[in-house]
Amino acid sequence: MHLIELLTLRSKPAGGLYFLLTRRCPLLCDHCSTNSTLTSEEAAEDEILRFVNTLTPTSRPDIIFLSGGEPLLRPRLVRQIIEKSHACGARVVMITGMFFARQEKIPRLIEEVLNETDHLMTSLDIFHERQVPRVDVLRVLRTLVDNGKDVSIQIAGWNEHDPYLPEVISSVREHLGDRVPMLVETIKYLGRARQMETSHQFKPANSLPTTEASPCVMISWPVVTWDGTITACCNEDVVDGIHAPHLRLGHIVTEDWQTIRDRHLQTSLYRALRTFGPLYLNQQYGSGKVACEGYCQTCRKLPDDPVITQRIEEIMARPSTGYLERQLTMLQEQRHAAYSDIAAYAHLVKLGYKEQEIASL
Ligand code: SF4
């Protein structure tokens, strides 16, 4: 599966499921968005498998996206999830920091699991390179690509003018040819990266306050968080447990996939956030009780205004709104397939892509 197919499906509500298998990670990158350490938390294996075993061939996401922390700290669990997902017809994408690339020989179980995933992502940026040398990451990727594995690289720099970006991109193309797509992004002000807020280099992405419709793209796939809570959006603060009960879908010990999927697709507030975004909802349908204090801050307060809740139910029940939702999803699929928050590098997501690969979409 090519990166473009993954990015396209990212806009399909409940088309995928993010699974944060562990918050633990053996790397200690300064910019880690999840604040991971080797002793961070993780849900119990039997709880995770209980939920995974509720997937069926007729009720499953298209993609299970395994992340962490470092999912390959639990390779046996990863293998069981892959087996179950494949048996149901779902594909598995995994992102890894490649801690194992620092040693000459990859442990056998990890090597097998790498080969069993449908798409493998890894990261290159100045912080990862301090933990795992670039030459080691490229060596492992080279072997995987030579064996026909679909891989991609998330590359991050301070901003579009960061000289690191053209240098690392040229290095990847030199070692791997044009077979490996790259998603080039700016470093985000999250997790441990918050400590770098005052750095003169650090330019966090703007979140412009706007009261025009600005659909939330983060509420597309449900997320199983490190403690087994399932959230409707993948915003790091929400995943990290900030108070937002209206965005909680359930827990892996009590719910099954079908229940989570139905809630995610049918809850009027989630549909409205996907279609209009929180600022527009507050301005158009609110009573004035909730102040517009920023995109996600406003979202977290929407339930404080019962007028909004009632109006959203009415608006989302209209057939015309359903039509609008479907059109918007199609537009977002096209846009996300060619997305990079640094436009000059957007074309790199297409490297190695063959048209016929997504003919079935
Ligand atoms: S607007 Fe709401 S749903 Fe969207 S990312 Fe922010 S908190 Fe999550």
Short mmCIF file of N, CA and C in Angstrom, two decimals, residues 38-162:
data_model
loop_
_atom_site.label_atom_id
_atom_site.label_comp_id
_atom_site.label_asym_id
_atom_site.label_seq_id
_atom_site.Cartn_x
_atom_site.Cartn_y
_atom_site.Cartn_z
N LEU A 38 10.98 5.03 28.52
CA LEU A 38 10.94 3.56 28.55
C LEU A 38 9.96 3.02 29.59
N THR A 39 9.56 3.88 30.53
CA THR A 39 8.66 3.40 31.59
C THR A 39 7.24 3.95 31.47
N SER A 40 6.93 4.53 30.33
CA SER A 40 5.57 5.07 30.15
C SER A 40 4.53 3.95 30.15
N GLU A 41 3.27 4.36 30.13
CA GLU A 41 2.19 3.40 30.31
C GLU A 41 1.80 2.67 29.02
N GLU A 42 1.07 1.57 29.19
CA GLU A 42 0.49 0.83 28.06
C GLU A 42 -0.66 -0.02 28.58
N ALA A 43 -1.63 -0.28 27.71
CA ALA A 43 -2.75 -1.13 28.10
C ALA A 43 -2.29 -2.59 28.13
N ALA A 44 -3.01 -3.41 28.90
CA ALA A 44 -2.66 -4.83 29.00
C ALA A 44 -2.92 -5.54 27.67
N GLU A 45 -2.07 -6.53 27.39
CA GLU A 45 -2.17 -7.25 26.12
C GLU A 45 -3.55 -7.91 25.95
N ASP A 46 -4.06 -8.53 27.02
CA ASP A 46 -5.34 -9.23 26.86
C ASP A 46 -6.49 -8.25 26.60
N GLU A 47 -6.39 -7.04 27.12
CA GLU A 47 -7.44 -6.04 26.85
C GLU A 47 -7.39 -5.61 25.39
N ILE A 48 -6.17 -5.40 24.90
CA ILE A 48 -6.01 -4.98 23.51
C ILE A 48 -6.54 -6.07 22.57
N LEU A 49 -6.17 -7.31 22.87
CA LEU A 49 -6.60 -8.40 21.98
C LEU A 49 -8.11 -8.63 22.06
N ARG A 50 -8.68 -8.40 23.24
CA ARG A 50 -10.14 -8.53 23.35
C ARG A 50 -10.83 -7.61 22.35
N PHE A 51 -10.34 -6.36 22.28
CA PHE A 51 -10.96 -5.41 21.35
C PHE A 51 -10.67 -5.78 19.90
N VAL A 52 -9.42 -6.12 19.62
CA VAL A 52 -9.04 -6.48 18.23
C VAL A 52 -9.88 -7.68 17.76
N ASN A 53 -10.17 -8.58 18.65
CA ASN A 53 -10.94 -9.77 18.28
C ASN A 53 -12.41 -9.48 18.02
N THR A 54 -12.83 -8.22 18.22
CA THR A 54 -14.21 -7.87 17.85
C THR A 54 -14.31 -7.45 16.39
N LEU A 55 -13.16 -7.35 15.70
CA LEU A 55 -13.20 -7.07 14.27
C LEU A 55 -13.70 -8.31 13.54
N THR A 56 -14.47 -8.09 12.49
CA THR A 56 -14.93 -9.21 11.67
C THR A 56 -14.78 -8.82 10.20
N PRO A 57 -14.88 -9.77 9.28
CA PRO A 57 -14.77 -9.42 7.86
C PRO A 57 -15.80 -8.40 7.41
N THR A 58 -16.94 -8.35 8.08
CA THR A 58 -17.98 -7.39 7.66
C THR A 58 -18.03 -6.16 8.55
N SER A 59 -17.22 -6.13 9.57
CA SER A 59 -17.20 -4.95 10.46
C SER A 59 -15.76 -4.72 10.93
N ARG A 60 -15.06 -3.96 10.13
CA ARG A 60 -13.66 -3.64 10.47
C ARG A 60 -13.26 -2.38 9.72
N PRO A 61 -12.26 -1.65 10.23
CA PRO A 61 -11.77 -0.50 9.46
C PRO A 61 -10.95 -0.99 8.27
N ASP A 62 -10.72 -0.10 7.31
CA ASP A 62 -9.86 -0.48 6.17
C ASP A 62 -8.41 -0.61 6.64
N ILE A 63 -8.05 0.25 7.59
CA ILE A 63 -6.64 0.28 8.02
C ILE A 63 -6.54 0.32 9.54
N ILE A 64 -5.64 -0.49 10.08
CA ILE A 64 -5.25 -0.38 11.48
C ILE A 64 -3.88 0.30 11.46
N PHE A 65 -3.78 1.43 12.13
CA PHE A 65 -2.53 2.21 12.11
C PHE A 65 -1.87 2.06 13.48
N LEU A 66 -0.80 1.26 13.53
CA LEU A 66 -0.13 1.00 14.81
C LEU A 66 0.92 2.06 15.07
N SER A 67 0.83 2.65 16.27
CA SER A 67 1.77 3.71 16.62
C SER A 67 2.08 3.59 18.09
N GLY A 68 2.78 4.58 18.63
CA GLY A 68 3.13 4.53 20.03
C GLY A 68 3.30 5.94 20.57
N GLY A 69 4.42 6.15 21.34
CA GLY A 69 5.53 5.30 21.65
C GLY A 69 6.09 4.49 20.47
N GLU A 70 6.70 3.39 20.83
CA GLU A 70 7.33 2.52 19.85
C GLU A 70 6.60 1.17 19.84
N PRO A 71 5.74 0.93 18.83
CA PRO A 71 4.97 -0.32 18.82
C PRO A 71 5.84 -1.57 18.80
N LEU A 72 7.04 -1.46 18.23
CA LEU A 72 7.88 -2.66 18.13
C LEU A 72 8.56 -3.03 19.45
N LEU A 73 8.21 -2.34 20.53
CA LEU A 73 8.58 -2.86 21.86
C LEU A 73 7.66 -4.02 22.23
N ARG A 74 6.58 -4.22 21.46
CA ARG A 74 5.64 -5.32 21.71
C ARG A 74 5.46 -6.12 20.41
N PRO A 75 6.54 -6.68 19.89
CA PRO A 75 6.45 -7.31 18.56
C PRO A 75 5.49 -8.49 18.51
N ARG A 76 5.39 -9.26 19.62
CA ARG A 76 4.48 -10.42 19.61
C ARG A 76 3.02 -9.95 19.51
N LEU A 77 2.73 -8.86 20.21
CA LEU A 77 1.38 -8.30 20.15
C LEU A 77 1.09 -7.73 18.76
N VAL A 78 2.09 -7.05 18.19
CA VAL A 78 1.93 -6.52 16.83
C VAL A 78 1.60 -7.66 15.87
N ARG A 79 2.32 -8.76 16.01
CA ARG A 79 2.09 -9.90 15.10
C ARG A 79 0.65 -10.42 15.25
N GLN A 80 0.16 -10.52 16.48
CA GLN A 80 -1.20 -11.03 16.68
C GLN A 80 -2.23 -10.07 16.07
N ILE A 81 -1.98 -8.77 16.20
CA ILE A 81 -2.91 -7.79 15.62
C ILE A 81 -2.89 -7.89 14.09
N ILE A 82 -1.70 -8.05 13.53
CA ILE A 82 -1.60 -8.17 12.06
C ILE A 82 -2.36 -9.41 11.59
N GLU A 83 -2.16 -10.52 12.29
CA GLU A 83 -2.83 -11.77 11.86
C GLU A 83 -4.35 -11.60 11.88
N LYS A 84 -4.85 -11.04 12.97
CA LYS A 84 -6.31 -10.85 13.08
C LYS A 84 -6.82 -9.86 12.03
N SER A 85 -6.08 -8.76 11.84
CA SER A 85 -6.51 -7.74 10.88
C SER A 85 -6.54 -8.32 9.48
N HIS A 86 -5.50 -9.03 9.11
CA HIS A 86 -5.45 -9.62 7.77
C HIS A 86 -6.56 -10.66 7.59
N ALA A 87 -6.83 -11.41 8.63
CA ALA A 87 -7.89 -12.42 8.52
C ALA A 87 -9.25 -11.77 8.27
N CYS A 88 -9.39 -10.52 8.73
CA CYS A 88 -10.66 -9.80 8.54
C CYS A 88 -10.66 -8.95 7.29
N GLY A 89 -9.51 -8.84 6.62
CA GLY A 89 -9.45 -8.02 5.39
C GLY A 89 -8.96 -6.61 5.63
N ALA A 90 -8.52 -6.29 6.85
CA ALA A 90 -7.97 -4.95 7.12
C ALA A 90 -6.47 -4.97 6.88
N ARG A 91 -5.93 -3.82 6.51
CA ARG A 91 -4.49 -3.73 6.31
C ARG A 91 -3.85 -2.99 7.48
N VAL A 92 -2.56 -3.25 7.67
CA VAL A 92 -1.88 -2.70 8.85
C VAL A 92 -0.73 -1.79 8.43
N VAL A 93 -0.77 -0.58 8.94
CA VAL A 93 0.31 0.39 8.76
C VAL A 93 0.98 0.54 10.12
N MET A 94 2.29 0.63 10.12
CA MET A 94 2.98 0.81 11.42
C MET A 94 4.03 1.91 11.27
N ILE A 95 4.12 2.75 12.29
CA ILE A 95 5.19 3.75 12.32
C ILE A 95 6.16 3.39 13.43
N THR A 96 7.43 3.41 13.09
CA THR A 96 8.46 3.02 14.06
C THR A 96 9.62 4.01 14.03
N GLY A 97 10.25 4.20 15.18
CA GLY A 97 11.44 5.04 15.26
C GLY A 97 12.71 4.27 14.90
N MET A 98 12.59 2.96 14.64
CA MET A 98 13.69 2.09 14.19
C MET A 98 14.85 2.03 15.18
N PHE A 99 14.54 1.89 16.44
CA PHE A 99 15.60 1.73 17.45
C PHE A 99 16.49 0.53 17.14
N PHE A 100 15.90 -0.50 16.52
CA PHE A 100 16.61 -1.75 16.24
C PHE A 100 17.64 -1.59 15.11
N ALA A 101 17.55 -0.46 14.36
CA ALA A 101 18.48 -0.27 13.23
C ALA A 101 19.89 0.05 13.72
N ARG A 102 20.02 0.37 15.01
CA ARG A 102 21.35 0.73 15.53
C ARG A 102 22.26 -0.48 15.63
N GLN A 103 21.67 -1.67 15.62
CA GLN A 103 22.50 -2.86 15.67
C GLN A 103 22.55 -3.50 14.29
N GLU A 104 23.65 -4.21 14.06
CA GLU A 104 23.88 -4.79 12.73
C GLU A 104 22.76 -5.73 12.31
N LYS A 105 22.38 -6.61 13.26
CA LYS A 105 21.39 -7.64 12.91
C LYS A 105 20.06 -7.30 13.62
N ILE A 106 19.01 -7.23 12.84
CA ILE A 106 17.69 -6.96 13.43
C ILE A 106 17.18 -8.22 14.11
N PRO A 107 16.66 -8.12 15.35
CA PRO A 107 16.10 -9.32 15.99
C PRO A 107 15.08 -9.99 15.08
N ARG A 108 15.09 -11.32 15.06
CA ARG A 108 14.32 -12.08 14.07
C ARG A 108 12.82 -11.76 14.11
N LEU A 109 12.25 -11.70 15.32
CA LEU A 109 10.81 -11.45 15.42
C LEU A 109 10.45 -10.07 14.84
N ILE A 110 11.29 -9.08 15.15
CA ILE A 110 11.03 -7.74 14.62
C ILE A 110 11.13 -7.75 13.10
N GLU A 111 12.13 -8.43 12.60
CA GLU A 111 12.31 -8.50 11.14
C GLU A 111 11.08 -9.14 10.47
N GLU A 112 10.57 -10.20 11.08
CA GLU A 112 9.39 -10.86 10.50
C GLU A 112 8.18 -9.94 10.54
N VAL A 113 8.02 -9.24 11.66
CA VAL A 113 6.87 -8.35 11.79
C VAL A 113 6.95 -7.19 10.79
N LEU A 114 8.17 -6.68 10.57
CA LEU A 114 8.34 -5.61 9.58
C LEU A 114 7.84 -6.08 8.23
N ASN A 115 8.13 -7.32 7.91
CA ASN A 115 7.73 -7.85 6.60
C ASN A 115 6.24 -8.16 6.52
N GLU A 116 5.59 -8.28 7.66
CA GLU A 116 4.17 -8.62 7.65
C GLU A 116 3.25 -7.39 7.56
N THR A 117 3.80 -6.21 7.83
CA THR A 117 2.96 -5.00 7.74
C THR A 117 2.71 -4.67 6.27
N ASP A 118 1.64 -3.93 6.04
CA ASP A 118 1.31 -3.54 4.66
C ASP A 118 1.98 -2.23 4.26
N HIS A 119 2.36 -1.46 5.24
CA HIS A 119 3.10 -0.22 4.97
C HIS A 119 3.85 0.16 6.24
N LEU A 120 5.11 0.48 6.06
CA LEU A 120 5.94 0.85 7.21
C LEU A 120 6.39 2.30 7.08
N MET A 121 6.17 3.07 8.14
CA MET A 121 6.61 4.47 8.13
C MET A 121 7.71 4.65 9.17
N THR A 122 8.64 5.54 8.85
CA THR A 122 9.62 5.93 9.86
C THR A 122 9.88 7.42 9.75
N SER A 123 10.71 7.94 10.64
CA SER A 123 10.90 9.39 10.71
C SER A 123 12.36 9.75 10.54
N LEU A 124 12.59 10.87 9.90
CA LEU A 124 13.93 11.46 9.85
C LEU A 124 13.82 12.94 10.19
N ASP A 125 14.57 13.38 11.16
CA ASP A 125 14.67 14.79 11.52
C ASP A 125 15.90 14.91 12.41
N ILE A 126 16.27 16.11 12.77
CA ILE A 126 17.54 16.26 13.51
C ILE A 126 17.49 15.56 14.86
N PHE A 127 16.33 15.43 15.45
CA PHE A 127 16.23 14.80 16.78
C PHE A 127 16.33 13.28 16.69
N HIS A 128 15.61 12.70 15.70
CA HIS A 128 15.73 11.25 15.51
C HIS A 128 17.16 10.87 15.13
N GLU A 129 17.78 11.69 14.33
CA GLU A 129 19.13 11.34 13.86
C GLU A 129 20.14 11.30 15.01
N ARG A 130 19.86 12.02 16.10
CA ARG A 130 20.74 11.94 17.28
C ARG A 130 20.57 10.60 17.99
N GLN A 131 19.44 9.94 17.79
CA GLN A 131 19.15 8.67 18.46
C GLN A 131 19.48 7.46 17.57
N VAL A 132 19.10 7.58 16.31
CA VAL A 132 19.37 6.49 15.35
C VAL A 132 20.02 7.14 14.12
N PRO A 133 21.28 6.84 13.85
CA PRO A 133 21.95 7.48 12.73
C PRO A 133 21.21 7.26 11.40
N ARG A 134 21.23 8.28 10.59
CA ARG A 134 20.54 8.22 9.29
C ARG A 134 21.03 7.03 8.46
N VAL A 135 22.32 6.78 8.50
CA VAL A 135 22.87 5.70 7.67
C VAL A 135 22.24 4.36 8.04
N ASP A 136 21.92 4.17 9.33
CA ASP A 136 21.31 2.91 9.77
C ASP A 136 19.85 2.82 9.32
N VAL A 137 19.13 3.95 9.42
CA VAL A 137 17.73 3.96 8.98
C VAL A 137 17.67 3.65 7.48
N LEU A 138 18.55 4.27 6.70
CA LEU A 138 18.53 4.07 5.25
C LEU A 138 18.95 2.65 4.88
N ARG A 139 19.86 2.07 5.67
CA ARG A 139 20.28 0.69 5.40
C ARG A 139 19.09 -0.27 5.56
N VAL A 140 18.34 -0.12 6.66
CA VAL A 140 17.19 -1.00 6.88
C VAL A 140 16.12 -0.76 5.82
N LEU A 141 15.86 0.51 5.52
CA LEU A 141 14.85 0.82 4.50
C LEU A 141 15.24 0.22 3.15
N ARG A 142 16.50 0.31 2.85
CA ARG A 142 16.99 -0.21 1.56
C ARG A 142 16.68 -1.70 1.43
N THR A 143 16.94 -2.43 2.51
CA THR A 143 16.66 -3.87 2.48
C THR A 143 15.17 -4.13 2.30
N LEU A 144 14.36 -3.37 3.02
CA LEU A 144 12.91 -3.57 2.93
C LEU A 144 12.39 -3.25 1.53
N VAL A 145 12.85 -2.13 0.97
CA VAL A 145 12.39 -1.73 -0.36
C VAL A 145 12.87 -2.72 -1.41
N ASP A 146 14.10 -3.18 -1.28
CA ASP A 146 14.61 -4.18 -2.23
C ASP A 146 13.77 -5.45 -2.20
N ASN A 147 13.18 -5.74 -1.02
CA ASN A 147 12.34 -6.94 -0.89
C ASN A 147 10.88 -6.66 -1.25
N GLY A 148 10.61 -5.45 -1.77
CA GLY A 148 9.26 -5.15 -2.23
C GLY A 148 8.33 -4.56 -1.18
N LYS A 149 8.85 -4.21 -0.03
CA LYS A 149 7.99 -3.66 1.04
C LYS A 149 7.65 -2.20 0.75
N ASP A 150 6.38 -1.81 1.00
CA ASP A 150 5.99 -0.40 0.87
C ASP A 150 6.39 0.34 2.14
N VAL A 151 7.19 1.37 1.96
CA VAL A 151 7.63 2.17 3.11
C VAL A 151 7.49 3.64 2.77
N SER A 152 7.52 4.48 3.79
CA SER A 152 7.56 5.93 3.57
C SER A 152 8.30 6.57 4.74
N ILE A 153 8.70 7.81 4.52
CA ILE A 153 9.45 8.52 5.56
C ILE A 153 8.75 9.84 5.87
N GLN A 154 8.54 10.09 7.17
CA GLN A 154 8.07 11.40 7.62
C GLN A 154 9.31 12.22 7.93
N ILE A 155 9.45 13.33 7.22
CA ILE A 155 10.61 14.18 7.43
C ILE A 155 10.13 15.49 8.04
N ALA A 156 10.82 15.96 9.07
CA ALA A 156 10.37 17.21 9.72
C ALA A 156 11.52 18.20 9.82
N GLY A 157 11.18 19.45 9.57
CA GLY A 157 12.15 20.55 9.71
C GLY A 157 11.48 21.71 10.43
N TRP A 158 12.27 22.72 10.77
CA TRP A 158 11.72 23.86 11.52
C TRP A 158 10.70 24.64 10.71
N ASN A 159 11.01 24.85 9.42
CA ASN A 159 10.12 25.57 8.53
C ASN A 159 10.58 25.30 7.10
N GLU A 160 9.92 25.89 6.13
CA GLU A 160 10.23 25.57 4.72
C GLU A 160 11.64 25.98 4.32
N HIS A 161 12.26 26.89 5.08
CA HIS A 161 13.61 27.35 4.73
C HIS A 161 14.71 26.58 5.47
N ASP A 162 14.33 25.61 6.27
CA ASP A 162 15.31 24.85 7.04
C ASP A 162 16.26 24.11 6.08
#
